[in-house]
Structures are given as structure tokens and as C-alpha cells.
Short mmCIF file of C-alpha atoms in Angstrom, two decimals:
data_model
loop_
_atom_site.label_atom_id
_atom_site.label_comp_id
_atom_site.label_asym_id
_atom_site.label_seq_id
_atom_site.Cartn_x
_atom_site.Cartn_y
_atom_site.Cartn_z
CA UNK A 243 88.79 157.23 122.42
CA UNK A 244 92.59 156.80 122.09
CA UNK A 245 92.59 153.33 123.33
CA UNK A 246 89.60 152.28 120.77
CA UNK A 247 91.88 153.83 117.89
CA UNK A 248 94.89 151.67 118.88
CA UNK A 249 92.69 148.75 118.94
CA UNK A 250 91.46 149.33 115.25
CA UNK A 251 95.40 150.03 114.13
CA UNK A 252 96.32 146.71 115.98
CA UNK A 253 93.49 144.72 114.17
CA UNK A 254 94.10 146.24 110.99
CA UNK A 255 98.21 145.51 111.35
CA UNK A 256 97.40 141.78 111.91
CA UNK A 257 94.80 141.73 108.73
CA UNK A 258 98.07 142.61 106.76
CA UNK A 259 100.13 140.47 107.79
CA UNK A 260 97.44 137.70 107.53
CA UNK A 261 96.88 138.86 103.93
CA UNK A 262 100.78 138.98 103.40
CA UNK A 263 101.10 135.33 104.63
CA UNK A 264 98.05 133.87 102.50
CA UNK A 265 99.95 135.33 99.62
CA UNK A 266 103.16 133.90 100.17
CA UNK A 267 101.50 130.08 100.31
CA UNK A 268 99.41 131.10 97.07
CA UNK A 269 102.63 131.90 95.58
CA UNK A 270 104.50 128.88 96.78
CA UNK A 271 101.79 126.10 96.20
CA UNK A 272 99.96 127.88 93.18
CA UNK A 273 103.15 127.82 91.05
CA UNK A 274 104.56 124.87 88.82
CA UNK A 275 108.52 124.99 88.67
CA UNK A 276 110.16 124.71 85.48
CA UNK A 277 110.36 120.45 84.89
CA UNK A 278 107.57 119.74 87.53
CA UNK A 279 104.61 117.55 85.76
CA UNK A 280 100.74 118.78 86.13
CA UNK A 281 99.54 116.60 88.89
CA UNK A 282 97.10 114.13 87.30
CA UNK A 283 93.58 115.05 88.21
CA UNK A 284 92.01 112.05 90.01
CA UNK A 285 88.36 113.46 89.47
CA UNK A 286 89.05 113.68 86.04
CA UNK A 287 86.62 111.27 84.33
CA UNK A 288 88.36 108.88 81.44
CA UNK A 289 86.48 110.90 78.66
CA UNK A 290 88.60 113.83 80.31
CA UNK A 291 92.03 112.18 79.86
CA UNK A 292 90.91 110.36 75.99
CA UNK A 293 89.55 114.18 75.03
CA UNK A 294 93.10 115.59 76.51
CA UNK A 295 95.39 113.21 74.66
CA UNK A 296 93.49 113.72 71.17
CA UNK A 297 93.93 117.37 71.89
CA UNK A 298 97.55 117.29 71.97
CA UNK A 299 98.08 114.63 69.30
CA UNK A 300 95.60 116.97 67.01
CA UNK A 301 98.06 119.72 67.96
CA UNK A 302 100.21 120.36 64.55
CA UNK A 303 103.82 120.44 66.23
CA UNK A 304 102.83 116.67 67.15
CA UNK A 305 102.05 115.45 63.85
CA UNK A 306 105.62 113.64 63.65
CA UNK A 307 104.81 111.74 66.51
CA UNK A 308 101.94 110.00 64.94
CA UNK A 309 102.45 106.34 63.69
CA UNK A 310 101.45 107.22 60.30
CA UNK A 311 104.17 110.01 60.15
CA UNK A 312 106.54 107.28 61.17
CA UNK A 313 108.84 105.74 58.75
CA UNK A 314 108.20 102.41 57.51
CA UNK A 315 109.85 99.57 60.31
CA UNK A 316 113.14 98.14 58.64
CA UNK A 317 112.51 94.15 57.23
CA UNK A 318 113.68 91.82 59.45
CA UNK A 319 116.87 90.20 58.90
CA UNK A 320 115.65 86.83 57.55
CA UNK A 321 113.42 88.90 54.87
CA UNK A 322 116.65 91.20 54.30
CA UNK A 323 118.93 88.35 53.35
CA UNK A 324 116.39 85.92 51.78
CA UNK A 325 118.55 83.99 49.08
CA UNK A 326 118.40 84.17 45.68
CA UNK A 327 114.97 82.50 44.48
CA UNK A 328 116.81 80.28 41.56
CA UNK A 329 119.24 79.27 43.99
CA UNK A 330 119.23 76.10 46.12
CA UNK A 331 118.87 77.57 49.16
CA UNK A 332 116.00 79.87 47.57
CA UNK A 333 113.85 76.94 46.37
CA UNK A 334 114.61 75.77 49.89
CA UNK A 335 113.21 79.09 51.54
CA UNK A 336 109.99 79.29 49.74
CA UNK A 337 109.57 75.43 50.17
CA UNK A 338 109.53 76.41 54.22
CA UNK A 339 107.51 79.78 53.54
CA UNK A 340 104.71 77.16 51.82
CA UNK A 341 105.83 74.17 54.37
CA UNK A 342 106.78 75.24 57.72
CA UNK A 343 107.47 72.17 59.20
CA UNK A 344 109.68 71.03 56.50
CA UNK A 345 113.18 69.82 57.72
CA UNK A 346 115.97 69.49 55.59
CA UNK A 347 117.63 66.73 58.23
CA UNK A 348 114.27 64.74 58.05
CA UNK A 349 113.46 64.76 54.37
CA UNK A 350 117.27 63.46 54.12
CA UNK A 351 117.00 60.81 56.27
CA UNK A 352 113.37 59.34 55.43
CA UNK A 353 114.68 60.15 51.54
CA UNK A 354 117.47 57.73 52.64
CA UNK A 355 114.95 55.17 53.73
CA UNK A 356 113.01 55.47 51.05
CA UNK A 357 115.98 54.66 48.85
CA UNK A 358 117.15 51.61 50.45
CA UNK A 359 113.40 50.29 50.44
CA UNK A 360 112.63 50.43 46.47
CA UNK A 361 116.01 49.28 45.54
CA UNK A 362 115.04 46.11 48.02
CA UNK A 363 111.16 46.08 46.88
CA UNK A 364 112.49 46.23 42.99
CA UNK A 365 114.84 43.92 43.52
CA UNK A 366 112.21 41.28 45.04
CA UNK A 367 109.43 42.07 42.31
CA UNK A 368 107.37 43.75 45.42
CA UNK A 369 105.22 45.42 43.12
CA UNK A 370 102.45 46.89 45.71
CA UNK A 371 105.44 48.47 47.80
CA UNK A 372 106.37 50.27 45.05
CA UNK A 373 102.95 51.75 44.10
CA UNK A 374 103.19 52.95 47.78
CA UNK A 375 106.33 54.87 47.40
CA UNK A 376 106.16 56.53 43.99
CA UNK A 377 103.93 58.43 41.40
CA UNK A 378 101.19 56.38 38.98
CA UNK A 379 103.66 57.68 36.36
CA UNK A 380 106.71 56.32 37.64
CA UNK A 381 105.29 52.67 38.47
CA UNK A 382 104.66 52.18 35.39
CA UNK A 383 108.31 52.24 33.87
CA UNK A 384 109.40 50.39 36.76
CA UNK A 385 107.01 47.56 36.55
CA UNK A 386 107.58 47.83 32.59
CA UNK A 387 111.01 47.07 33.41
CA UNK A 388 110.23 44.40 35.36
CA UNK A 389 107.82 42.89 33.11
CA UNK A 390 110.65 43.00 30.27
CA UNK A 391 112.92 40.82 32.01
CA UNK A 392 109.89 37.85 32.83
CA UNK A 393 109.05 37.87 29.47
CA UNK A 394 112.68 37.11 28.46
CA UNK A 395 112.73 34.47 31.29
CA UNK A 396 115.52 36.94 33.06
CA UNK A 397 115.64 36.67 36.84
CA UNK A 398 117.32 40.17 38.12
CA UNK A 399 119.37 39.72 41.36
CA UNK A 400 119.91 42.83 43.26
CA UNK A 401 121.49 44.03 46.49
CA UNK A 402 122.49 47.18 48.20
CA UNK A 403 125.78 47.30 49.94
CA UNK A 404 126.59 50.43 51.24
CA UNK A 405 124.48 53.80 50.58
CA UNK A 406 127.65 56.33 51.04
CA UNK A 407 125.81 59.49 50.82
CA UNK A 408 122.69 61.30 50.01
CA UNK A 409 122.44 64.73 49.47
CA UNK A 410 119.78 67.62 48.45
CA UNK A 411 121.14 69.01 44.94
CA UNK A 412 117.83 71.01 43.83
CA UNK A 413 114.19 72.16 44.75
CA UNK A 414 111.34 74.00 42.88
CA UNK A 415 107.99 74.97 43.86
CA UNK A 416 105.10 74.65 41.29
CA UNK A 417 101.89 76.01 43.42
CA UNK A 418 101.53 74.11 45.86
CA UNK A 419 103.81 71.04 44.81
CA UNK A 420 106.95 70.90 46.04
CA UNK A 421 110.33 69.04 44.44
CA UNK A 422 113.07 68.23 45.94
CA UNK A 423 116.16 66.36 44.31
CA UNK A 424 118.15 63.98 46.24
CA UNK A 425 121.59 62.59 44.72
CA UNK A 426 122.41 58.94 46.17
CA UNK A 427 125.97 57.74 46.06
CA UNK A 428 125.62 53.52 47.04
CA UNK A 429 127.91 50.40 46.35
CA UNK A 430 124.96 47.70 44.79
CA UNK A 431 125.65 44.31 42.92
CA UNK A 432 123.43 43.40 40.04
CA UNK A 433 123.16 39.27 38.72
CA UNK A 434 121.07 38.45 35.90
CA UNK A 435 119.97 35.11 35.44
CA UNK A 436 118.45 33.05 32.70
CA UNK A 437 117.34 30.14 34.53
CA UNK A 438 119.86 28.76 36.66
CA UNK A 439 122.67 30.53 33.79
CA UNK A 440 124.58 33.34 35.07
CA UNK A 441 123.66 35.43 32.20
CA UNK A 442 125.32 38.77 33.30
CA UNK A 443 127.13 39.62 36.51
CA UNK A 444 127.98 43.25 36.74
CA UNK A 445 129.80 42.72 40.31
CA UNK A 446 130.00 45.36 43.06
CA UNK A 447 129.29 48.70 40.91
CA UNK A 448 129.62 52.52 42.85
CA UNK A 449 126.40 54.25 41.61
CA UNK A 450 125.10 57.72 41.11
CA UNK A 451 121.71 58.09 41.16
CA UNK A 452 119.44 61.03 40.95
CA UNK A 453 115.70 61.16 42.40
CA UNK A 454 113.12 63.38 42.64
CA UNK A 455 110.58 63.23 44.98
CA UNK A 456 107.20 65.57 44.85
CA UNK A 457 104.74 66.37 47.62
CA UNK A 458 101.69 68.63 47.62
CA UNK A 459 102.60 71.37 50.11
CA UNK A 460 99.56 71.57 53.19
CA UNK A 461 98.27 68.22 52.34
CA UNK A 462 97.41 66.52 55.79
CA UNK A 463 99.66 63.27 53.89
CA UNK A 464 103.49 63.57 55.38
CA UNK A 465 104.48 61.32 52.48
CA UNK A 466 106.27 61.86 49.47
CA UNK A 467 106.60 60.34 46.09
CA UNK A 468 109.40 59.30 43.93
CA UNK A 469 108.54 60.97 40.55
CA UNK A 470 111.56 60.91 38.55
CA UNK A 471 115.31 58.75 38.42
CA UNK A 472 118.16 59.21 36.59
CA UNK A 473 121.83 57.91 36.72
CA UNK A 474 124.68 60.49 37.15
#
């Protein structure tokens, strides 16, 4: 009888201390420390994890947070320090904005080209490459001029010596047309004959001349037109 009741004490003792040990690993594992993360649930199903991220952006102390609560994002610098739109360099922006591929070194140099080839094509009566280069508008003072001087009997000798310079001086956009204005600084010789006479001879002259040349911005045609010259 004695030995049966030391038994039962010894079986109950190492209950307890079974009991005591389970609760010391519940305690331990069971616990999240202060700065430990949840550990992501990988039977959670993705409707789980969308549901749980609405529920804590629905929560009111995350309102800020949200995109819409955010303030506006800053304009870029190139928006921030757009020039002035009557300026130069402002015609020159929206001109871009409308014309992306426009390039100030290009347009200079096939405006420099384009120069040197109706001086030459006016000077040599070249009435068709003319029409090529410049508005309806425009062709017709020129080949007014020209006509002028054959009624009269005039032969106009012309040649270009040195183009010193060519620079952009203005731009517009009207819609879609685009304007830019191109100042020419060139050393040219003019001879006007009556006949065989030397009628006038105006010798080597330094000339300033101002063009305009127009283009319709998107247009699949590169080209652009002389619309407009005047003399400095």
C-alpha cells in the first residue's frame, strides 16, 4: 500500500514538471519580441494578404500614407525654368515642345545652305529652284524682280563671296507653323549690264540680310520655306 502511494506521488511529480516545461516553450515560442515582424503566413491565400493590406490602408491613422494624401510631385527642372514665352529662347522651347526633333545646329546649317543656293539660283534666273525653296508668295516678288530687269534689257550679275555668319535672331509659333528668323552677314558683288554696257557695278558690298523661313510643325516634309527677306 505504501509503495503504490509513492508510485502515484512519483508520477504525479513528473506530470508537473512536464506541465512546467510545456509552459516554458509556450512562453518562449508563443511570444513576439518587441521589433520582431509577424512571420508571413505561407498558407495564406493572395485574397488573404490583398484583404490584409486594404485593412490597414482603410485604417484612419494611415490615411497620410495614401497617394492621394500626398502632396503634389515638384515640376521638373526643365518645366521650372522654362524661359520666358516672348523671349528667343521661349519661341525656341515651344518650337521643340511642338517639334521634337528640331535642332538649332541643323536648321543653322541647312538655313546656311539654303542661303548660298537662292542667291546662286537668283543670280542665274533658275526660276524652278526657287519655287522649290520658298513660299508661292515669295516667288512671286522674286521672279517680279527678275522679270523687271528683262524687260529693261538689264542682265544682273551676281556672286557670293564669303557668307561670314548666320545666326537665329527670332521664332514664333502660329498653331502648328513654325518661324524662325535667320540674320545672314555675306561679302556678294552685284554687275548690272545693259547689253555688253557695264551699266552699274556696285563692287564687293558686306550685306545684312534678314530671312524668315516657315514650316508646318508634324508635317512628314523636313523642308522649309523662305517666306519673308529684308535688308538690315
Amino acid at each position: 500500500m505504501a509503495a503504490s502511494y509513492a508510485e502515484d506521488m512519483e508520477i504525479l511529480l513528473y506530470a508537473l514538471i512536464a506541465a512546467f516545461f510545456a509552459w516554458r516553450l509556450y512562453a518562449t515560442l508563443g511570444t513576439r519580441h518587441e521589433g520582431e515582424r509577424q512571420r508571413p503566413n505561407p498558407f495564406a491565400t493572395p485574397d488573404d494578404t490583398v484583404q490584409g493590406n486594404r485593412a490597414k490602408e482603410s485604417d484612419p491613422k494611415n490615411l497620410l500614407a495614401l497617394p492621394l494624401n500626398k502632396p503634389l510631385p515638384a515640376p521638373s527642372m526643365q518645366e521650372a525654368s522654362a524661359p520666358a514665352p516672348d523671349s528667343l529662347s521661349g519661341a525656341l522651347y515651344a518650337l521643340q515642345k511642338a517639334e521634337p526633333n528640331f535642332d538649332e545646329k541643323a536648321f543653322l546649317k541647312g538655313a546656311r545652305v539654303a542661303f548660298e543656293m537662292i542667291v546662286h539660283a537668283f543670280a542665274a534666273q533658275d526660276r524652278e529652284a526657287l519655287k522649290n525653296l520658298m513660299s508661292p508668295v515669295l516667288f512671286e516678288a522674286f521672279t517680279k524682280a527678275m522679270d523687271e530687269h528683262k524687260q529693261k534689257g538689264e542682265r544682273v550679275e551676281m556672286k557670293l563671296l564669303n557668307l561670314r555668319e548666320a545666326h537665329l535672331s527670332a521664332a514664333r509659333m502660329d498653331g502648328r507653323m513654325a518661324y524662325v528668323t535667320v540674320e545672314f552677314t555675306s561679302d556678294q558683288s552685284r554687275v548690272i549690264y545693259s547689253g555688253d554696257t557695264v551699266q552699274e557695278n556696285a563692287g564687293t558690298q558686306r550685306l545684312h540680310d534678314i530671312w524668315t523661313f516657315r514650316r508646318e510643325t508634324g508635317s512628314p516634309d523636313p523642308n522649309w520655306l523662305l517666306v519673308e527677306t529684308k535688308t538690315g
